[in-house]
Coordinates of C-alpha atoms in Angstrom, one line a residue:
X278 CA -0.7 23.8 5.5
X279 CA -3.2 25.9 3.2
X280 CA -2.5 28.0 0.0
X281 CA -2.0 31.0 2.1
X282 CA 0.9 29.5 3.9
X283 CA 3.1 28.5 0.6
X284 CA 5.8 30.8 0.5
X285 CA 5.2 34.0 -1.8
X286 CA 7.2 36.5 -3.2
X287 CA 6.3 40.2 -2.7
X288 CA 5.3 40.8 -6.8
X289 CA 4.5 37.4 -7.4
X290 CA 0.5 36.2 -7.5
X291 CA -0.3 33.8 -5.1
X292 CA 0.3 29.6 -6.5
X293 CA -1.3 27.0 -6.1
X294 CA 0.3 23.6 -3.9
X295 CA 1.8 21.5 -6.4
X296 CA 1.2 18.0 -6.1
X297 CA 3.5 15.5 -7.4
X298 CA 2.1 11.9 -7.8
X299 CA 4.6 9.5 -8.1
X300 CA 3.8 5.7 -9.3
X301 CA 4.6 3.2 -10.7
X302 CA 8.2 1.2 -8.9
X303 CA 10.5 -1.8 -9.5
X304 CA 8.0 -4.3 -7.7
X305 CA 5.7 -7.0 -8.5
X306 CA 3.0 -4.1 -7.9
X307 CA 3.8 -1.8 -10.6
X308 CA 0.7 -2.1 -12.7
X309 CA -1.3 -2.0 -9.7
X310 CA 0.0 1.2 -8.3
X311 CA -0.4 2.9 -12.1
X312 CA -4.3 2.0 -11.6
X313 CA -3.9 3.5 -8.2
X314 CA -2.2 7.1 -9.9
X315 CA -5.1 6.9 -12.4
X316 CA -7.9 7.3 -10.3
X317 CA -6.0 9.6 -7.7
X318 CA -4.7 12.2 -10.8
X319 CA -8.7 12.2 -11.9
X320 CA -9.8 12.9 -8.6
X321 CA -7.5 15.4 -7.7
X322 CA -9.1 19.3 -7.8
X323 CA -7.3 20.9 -10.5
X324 CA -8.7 24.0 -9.8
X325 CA -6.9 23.7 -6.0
X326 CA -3.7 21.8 -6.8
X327 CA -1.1 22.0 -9.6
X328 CA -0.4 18.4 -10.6
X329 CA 3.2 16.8 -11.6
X330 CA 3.0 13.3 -12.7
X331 CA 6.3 10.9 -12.0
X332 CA 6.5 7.7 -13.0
X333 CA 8.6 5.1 -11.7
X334 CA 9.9 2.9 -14.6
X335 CA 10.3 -1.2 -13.4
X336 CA 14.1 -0.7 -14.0
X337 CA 13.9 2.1 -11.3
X338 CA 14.6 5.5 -13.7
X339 CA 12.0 8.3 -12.6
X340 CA 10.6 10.0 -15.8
X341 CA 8.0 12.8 -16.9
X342 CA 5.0 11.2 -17.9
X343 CA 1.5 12.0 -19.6
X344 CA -1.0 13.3 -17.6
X345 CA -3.5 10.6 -19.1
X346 CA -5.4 9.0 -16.7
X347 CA -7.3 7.0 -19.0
X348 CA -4.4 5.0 -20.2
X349 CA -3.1 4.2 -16.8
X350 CA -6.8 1.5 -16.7
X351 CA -6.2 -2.8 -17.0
X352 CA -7.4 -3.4 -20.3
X353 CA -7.9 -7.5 -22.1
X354 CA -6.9 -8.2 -18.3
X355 CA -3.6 -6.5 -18.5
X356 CA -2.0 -4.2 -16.2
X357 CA -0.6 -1.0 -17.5
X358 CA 3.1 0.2 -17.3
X359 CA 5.1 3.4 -17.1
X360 CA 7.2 2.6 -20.0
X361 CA 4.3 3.5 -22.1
X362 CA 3.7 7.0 -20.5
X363 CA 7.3 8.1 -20.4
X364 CA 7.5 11.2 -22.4
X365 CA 11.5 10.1 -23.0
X366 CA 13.0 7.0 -23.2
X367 CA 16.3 8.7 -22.3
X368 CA 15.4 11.2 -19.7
X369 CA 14.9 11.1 -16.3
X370 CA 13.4 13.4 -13.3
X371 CA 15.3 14.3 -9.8
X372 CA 14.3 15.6 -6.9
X373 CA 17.1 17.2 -4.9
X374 CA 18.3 15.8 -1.8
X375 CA 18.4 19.0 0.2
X376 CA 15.2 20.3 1.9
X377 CA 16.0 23.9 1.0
X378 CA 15.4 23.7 -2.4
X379 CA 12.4 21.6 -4.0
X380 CA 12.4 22.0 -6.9
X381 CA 12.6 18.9 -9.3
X382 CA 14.9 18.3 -12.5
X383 CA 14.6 16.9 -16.0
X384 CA 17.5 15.9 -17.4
X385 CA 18.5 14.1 -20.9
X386 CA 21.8 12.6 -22.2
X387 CA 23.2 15.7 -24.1
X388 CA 21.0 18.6 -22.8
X389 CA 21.2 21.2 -20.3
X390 CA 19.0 20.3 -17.4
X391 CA 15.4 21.4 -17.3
X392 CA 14.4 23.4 -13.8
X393 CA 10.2 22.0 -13.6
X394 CA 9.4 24.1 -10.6
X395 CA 9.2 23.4 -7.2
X396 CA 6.4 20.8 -5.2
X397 CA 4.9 21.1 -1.9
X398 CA 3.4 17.7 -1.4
X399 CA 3.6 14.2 -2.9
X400 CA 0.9 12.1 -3.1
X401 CA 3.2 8.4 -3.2
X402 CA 0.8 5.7 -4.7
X403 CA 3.6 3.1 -4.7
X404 CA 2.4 -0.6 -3.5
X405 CA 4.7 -2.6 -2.4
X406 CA 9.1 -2.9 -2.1
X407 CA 11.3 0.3 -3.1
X408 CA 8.0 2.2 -2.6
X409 CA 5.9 1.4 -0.4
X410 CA 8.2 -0.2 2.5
X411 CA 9.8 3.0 3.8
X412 CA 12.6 3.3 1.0
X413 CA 10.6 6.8 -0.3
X414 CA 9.5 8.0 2.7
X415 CA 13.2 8.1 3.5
X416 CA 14.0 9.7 0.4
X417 CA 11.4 12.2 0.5
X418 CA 12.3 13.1 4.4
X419 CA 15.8 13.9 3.3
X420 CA 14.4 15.9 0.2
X421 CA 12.1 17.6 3.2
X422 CA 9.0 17.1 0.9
X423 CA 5.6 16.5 2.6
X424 CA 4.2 13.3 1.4
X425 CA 1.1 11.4 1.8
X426 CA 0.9 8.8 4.0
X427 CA 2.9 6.9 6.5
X428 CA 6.5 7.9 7.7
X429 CA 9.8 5.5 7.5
X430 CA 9.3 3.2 10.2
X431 CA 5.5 2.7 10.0
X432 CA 5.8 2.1 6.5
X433 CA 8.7 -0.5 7.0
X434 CA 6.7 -2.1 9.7
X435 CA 3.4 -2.4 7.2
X436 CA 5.3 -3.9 4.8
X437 CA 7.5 -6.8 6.2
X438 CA 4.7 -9.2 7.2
X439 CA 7.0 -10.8 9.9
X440 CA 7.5 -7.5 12.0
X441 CA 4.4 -6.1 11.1
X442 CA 2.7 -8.9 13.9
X443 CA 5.6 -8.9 15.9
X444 CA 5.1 -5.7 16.8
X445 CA 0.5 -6.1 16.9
X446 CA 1.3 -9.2 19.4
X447 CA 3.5 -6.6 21.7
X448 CA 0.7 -4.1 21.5
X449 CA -1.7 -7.1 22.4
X450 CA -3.8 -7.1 19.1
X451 CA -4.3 -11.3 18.3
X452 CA -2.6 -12.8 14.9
X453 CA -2.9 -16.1 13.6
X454 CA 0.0 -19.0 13.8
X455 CA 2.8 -18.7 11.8
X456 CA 6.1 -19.1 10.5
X457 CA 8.9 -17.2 9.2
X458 CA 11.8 -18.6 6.5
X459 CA 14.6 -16.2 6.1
X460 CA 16.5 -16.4 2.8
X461 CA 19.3 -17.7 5.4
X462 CA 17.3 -20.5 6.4
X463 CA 16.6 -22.0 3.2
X464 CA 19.8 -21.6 2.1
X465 CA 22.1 -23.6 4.8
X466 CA 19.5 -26.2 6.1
X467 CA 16.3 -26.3 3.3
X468 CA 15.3 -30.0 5.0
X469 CA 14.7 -27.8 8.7
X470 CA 13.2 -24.9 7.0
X471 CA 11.0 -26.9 5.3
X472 CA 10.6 -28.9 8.6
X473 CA 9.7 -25.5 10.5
X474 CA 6.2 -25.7 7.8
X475 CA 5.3 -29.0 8.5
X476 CA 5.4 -29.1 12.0
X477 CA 3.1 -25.8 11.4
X478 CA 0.5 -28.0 9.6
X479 CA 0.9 -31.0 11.9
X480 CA 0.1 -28.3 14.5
X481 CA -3.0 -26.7 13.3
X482 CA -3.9 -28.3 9.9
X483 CA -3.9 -28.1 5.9
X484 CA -4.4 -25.5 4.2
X485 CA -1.6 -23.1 4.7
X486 CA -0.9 -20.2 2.7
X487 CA 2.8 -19.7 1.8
X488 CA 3.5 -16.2 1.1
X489 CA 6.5 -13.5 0.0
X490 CA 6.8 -11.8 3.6
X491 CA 7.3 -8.2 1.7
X492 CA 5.0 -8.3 -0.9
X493 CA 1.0 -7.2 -1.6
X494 CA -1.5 -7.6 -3.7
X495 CA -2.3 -11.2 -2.8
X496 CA 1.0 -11.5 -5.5
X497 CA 3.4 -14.8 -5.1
X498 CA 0.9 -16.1 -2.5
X499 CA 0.1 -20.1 -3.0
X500 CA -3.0 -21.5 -1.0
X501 CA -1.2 -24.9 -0.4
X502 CA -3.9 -28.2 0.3
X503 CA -1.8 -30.6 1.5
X504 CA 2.3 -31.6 1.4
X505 CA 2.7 -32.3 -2.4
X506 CA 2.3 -28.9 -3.2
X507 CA 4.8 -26.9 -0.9
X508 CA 7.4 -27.0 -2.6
X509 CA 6.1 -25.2 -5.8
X510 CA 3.9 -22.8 -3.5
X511 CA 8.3 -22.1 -1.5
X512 CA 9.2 -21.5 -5.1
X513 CA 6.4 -18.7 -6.1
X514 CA 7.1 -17.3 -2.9
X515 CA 10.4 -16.7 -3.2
X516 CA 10.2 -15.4 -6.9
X517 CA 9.2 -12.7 -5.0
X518 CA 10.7 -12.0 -2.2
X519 CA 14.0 -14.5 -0.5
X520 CA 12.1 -14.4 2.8
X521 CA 8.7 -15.8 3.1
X522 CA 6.3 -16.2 5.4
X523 CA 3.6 -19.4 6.0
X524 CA 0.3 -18.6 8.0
X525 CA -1.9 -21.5 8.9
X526 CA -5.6 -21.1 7.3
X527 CA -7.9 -19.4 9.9
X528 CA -12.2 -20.2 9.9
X529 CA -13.7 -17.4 9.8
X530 CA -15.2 -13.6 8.0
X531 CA -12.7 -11.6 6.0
X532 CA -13.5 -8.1 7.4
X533 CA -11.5 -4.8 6.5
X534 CA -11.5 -1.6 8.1
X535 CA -10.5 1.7 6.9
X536 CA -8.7 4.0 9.5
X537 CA -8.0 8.1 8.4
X538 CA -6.3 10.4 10.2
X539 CA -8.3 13.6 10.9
X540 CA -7.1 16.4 12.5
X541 CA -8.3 15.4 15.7
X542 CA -6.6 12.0 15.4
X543 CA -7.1 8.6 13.7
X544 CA -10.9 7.8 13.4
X545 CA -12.3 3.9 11.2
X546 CA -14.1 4.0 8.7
X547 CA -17.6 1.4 8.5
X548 CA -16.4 -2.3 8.0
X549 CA -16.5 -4.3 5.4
X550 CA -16.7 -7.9 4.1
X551 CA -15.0 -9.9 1.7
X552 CA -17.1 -12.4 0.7
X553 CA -14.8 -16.2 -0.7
X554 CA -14.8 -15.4 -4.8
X555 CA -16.8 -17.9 -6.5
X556 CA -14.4 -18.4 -9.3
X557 CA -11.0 -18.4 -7.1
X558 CA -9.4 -20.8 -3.7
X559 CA -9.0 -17.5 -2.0
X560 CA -9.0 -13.6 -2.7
X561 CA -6.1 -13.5 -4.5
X562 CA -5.2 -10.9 -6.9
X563 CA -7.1 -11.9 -10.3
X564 CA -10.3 -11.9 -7.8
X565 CA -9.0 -8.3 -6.7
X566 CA -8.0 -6.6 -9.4
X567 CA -9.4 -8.7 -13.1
X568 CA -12.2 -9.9 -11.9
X569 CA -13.5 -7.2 -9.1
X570 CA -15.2 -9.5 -6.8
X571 CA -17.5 -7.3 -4.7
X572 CA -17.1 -6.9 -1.0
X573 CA -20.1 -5.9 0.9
X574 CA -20.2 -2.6 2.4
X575 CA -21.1 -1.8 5.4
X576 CA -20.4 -5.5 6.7
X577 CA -23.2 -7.0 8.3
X578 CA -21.9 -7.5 11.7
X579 CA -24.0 -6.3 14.8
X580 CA -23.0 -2.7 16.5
X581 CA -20.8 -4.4 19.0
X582 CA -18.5 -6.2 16.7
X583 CA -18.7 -3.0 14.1
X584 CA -17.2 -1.0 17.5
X585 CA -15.0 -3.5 18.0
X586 CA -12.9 -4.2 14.5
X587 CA -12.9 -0.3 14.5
X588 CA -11.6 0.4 17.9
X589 CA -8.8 -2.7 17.0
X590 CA -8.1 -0.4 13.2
X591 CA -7.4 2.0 15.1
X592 CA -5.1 0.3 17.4
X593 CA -3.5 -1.2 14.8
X594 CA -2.5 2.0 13.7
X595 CA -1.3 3.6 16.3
X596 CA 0.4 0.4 17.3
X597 CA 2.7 0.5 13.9
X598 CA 2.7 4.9 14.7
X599 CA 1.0 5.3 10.8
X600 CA -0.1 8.6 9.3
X601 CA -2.6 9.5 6.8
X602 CA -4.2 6.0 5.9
X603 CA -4.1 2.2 6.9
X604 CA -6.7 -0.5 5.7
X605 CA -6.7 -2.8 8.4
X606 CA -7.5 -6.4 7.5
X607 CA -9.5 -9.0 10.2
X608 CA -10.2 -12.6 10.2
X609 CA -13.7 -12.8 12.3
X610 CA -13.2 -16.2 13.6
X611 CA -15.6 -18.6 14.7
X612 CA -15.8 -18.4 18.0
X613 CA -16.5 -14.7 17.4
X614 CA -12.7 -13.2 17.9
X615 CA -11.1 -10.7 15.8
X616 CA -7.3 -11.5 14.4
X617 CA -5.7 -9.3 12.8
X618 CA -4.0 -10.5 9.5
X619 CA -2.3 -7.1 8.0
X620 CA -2.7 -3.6 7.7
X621 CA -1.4 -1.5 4.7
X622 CA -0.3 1.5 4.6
X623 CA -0.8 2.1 1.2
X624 CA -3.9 -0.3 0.3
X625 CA -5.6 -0.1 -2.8
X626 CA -7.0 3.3 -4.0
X627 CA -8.9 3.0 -7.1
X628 CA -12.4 3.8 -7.0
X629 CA -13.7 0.2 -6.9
X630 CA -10.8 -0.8 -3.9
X631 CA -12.5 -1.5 -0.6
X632 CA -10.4 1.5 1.2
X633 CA -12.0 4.1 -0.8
X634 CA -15.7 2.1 -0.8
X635 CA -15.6 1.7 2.9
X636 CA -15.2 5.7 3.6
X637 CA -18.0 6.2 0.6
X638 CA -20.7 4.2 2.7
X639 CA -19.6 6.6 5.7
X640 CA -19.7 9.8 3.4
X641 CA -16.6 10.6 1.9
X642 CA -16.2 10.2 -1.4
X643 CA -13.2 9.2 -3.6
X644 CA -12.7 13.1 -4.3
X645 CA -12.9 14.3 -1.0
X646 CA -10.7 11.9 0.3
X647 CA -8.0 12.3 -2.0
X648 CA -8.4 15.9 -0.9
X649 CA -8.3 15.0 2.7
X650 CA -5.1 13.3 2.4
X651 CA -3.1 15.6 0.2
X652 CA -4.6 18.7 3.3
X653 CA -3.1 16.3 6.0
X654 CA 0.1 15.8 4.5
X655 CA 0.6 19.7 4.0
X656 CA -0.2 20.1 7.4
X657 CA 2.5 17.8 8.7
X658 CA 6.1 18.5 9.0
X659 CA 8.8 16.3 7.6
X660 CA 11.4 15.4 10.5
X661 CA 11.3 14.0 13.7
X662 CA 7.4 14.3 15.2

């Protein structure tokens, strides 16, 4: 969908498509995702696109807020939050459930509701739960919004770890061992559960890594060494999220891939590496996000395996039926096989985030990508496709 195909009035000018970014959520993620909405509102054209920023607060109230990119940056190692670029501390946005009318809503205790206009796309930089995980997607398809990104099932899928290689090992894409706990589990027989771990050690060795099953970020994940410290690395885990998941540790290359979906279908982006952090066990999310340990783009893997963790991105993608974007993460194991880990549907998007680096070494920059994704979402329909 272009700018000649919004709908016009016959004495009104022609409008630009109005963009609402939405950021910000009640998960672990929040400050994450307000980096994420920083770099995407500066590289959005302003002279193509109208702009609407939404935050989400961590309490879950949508509100109006500055359109201020530079305060939405980690600063003394801190993450930012919404809270400090609501415009009210009262009022609240809403977006109508009713795909005949988009327009969006500002209300306040004690005033007459505000009419902001209508929007023809939203750009969702949520990461994680209520965001992320299908819970907007479902929202917005009800609103019959365009959005940017993947739809409800695909974005469910790339969020619960546990499902996510369930359904790669049906398409025949390789993951690592593992075990699931369900909040269930722990909670009528913790001895078994914990049982279920061990025998996954005793099976293929320490380390594990004990991780929130619906989560990102590297957040609540506990590189565990041995059995003393499972207990506390159960505990982080389920701060986050009741149902966890424990992957045994896999030798081998971290490679990404970038997949973006063209109009001609799904193409991967070149590779890249993550090297191990010098300063950290594992990548986790201070060596992500605080410290910004450097990947190395393109990956120096030979044309064969370069072909072949692209063709799997892209399988990967279509296996989970994504839209838009998926970063696709690889182990490159040791005996030269690639197993997938996870994909995510909405992986990290600030300028220095390896999704975003990978398409720049191929020739699309930040800009232009943020462009190609808010083009692709106007050109798809909400619904059923």
């Amino acid at each position: 969908m272009s700018t000649e195909n919004l709908p016009q009035s016959p004495d009104q000018p022609q409008r630009k498509p109005r963009v609402a970014v939405v950021f910000g959520g009640r998960s672990s993620e929040h400050g994450i995702s307000m980096v994420t909405a920083g770099a995407v509102l500066r590289a959005i054209d302003r002279t193509k696109y109208d702009v609407l920023p939404i935050g989400i607060t961590q309490s879950g109230r949508w509100v109006l807020t500055a359109d201020e990119p530079e305060r939405m940056a980690i600063t003394e190692r801190r993450t930012p939050n919404v809270e400090q670029l609501a415009e009210s501390g009262e009022g609240g946005v809403v977006l109508p459930v009713d795909p005949a009318n988009r327009e969006v809503v500002y209300t306040e205790p004690g005033s007459v509701p505000k009419a902001l206009g209508e929007i023809d796309v939203v750009f969702p930089v949520l990461h994680g739960p209520y965001g992320e995980d299908g819970t907007l997607q479902g929202l917005l398809e009800l609103s019959g919004v365009p959005y940017v990104g993947s739809g409800v099932l695909a974005s469910a899928v790339g969020q619960d770890k546990e499902y996510m290689k369930r359904v790669f090992t049906s398409f025949g894409l390789k993951v690592g061992p593992y075990v699931v706990i369900r909040p269930r589990e722990w909670e009528q027989d913790e001895s078994a559960a914990r049982k279920k771990i061990i025998d996954l050690a005793g099976d293929h060795g320490w380390p594990l890594f004990v991780k929130p099953a619906r989560a990102g970020s590297s957040i609540g994940i506990t590189k565990v060494e041995d059995l003393s410290g499972l207990d506390d690395a159960i505990a982080e885990a389920q701060r986050h999220d009741p149902k966890i998941l424990v992957e045994a540790a896999l030798r081998g290359r971290e490679i990404e891939c970038g997949v973006l979906e063209f109009e001609d279908g799904p193409r991967a982006s070149v590779p890249a590496e993550i090297p191990p952090p010098d300063a950290h066990a594992y990548y986790d999310f201070e060596a992500k996000y605080i410290d910004s340990t450097p990947g190395i783009v393109p990956a120096p893997l030979t044309p064969e395996e370069t072909a072949e963790v692209q063709r799997l991105a892209v399988d990967a993608f279509e296996a989970a039926s994504c839209e838009g974007l998926v970063r696709a993460d690889f182990f490159l194991t040791e005996d030269g096989e690639f197993v997938i880990n996870e994909i995510n549907t909405m992986p990290g998007f600030t300028p220095i985030s390896m999704y975003p680096q990978m398409w720049q070494a191929g020739g699309i920059g930040y800009a232009d990508l943020v462009d190609r994704l808010i083009e692709a979402a106007l050109r798809r329909s909400t619904g059923l496709r």
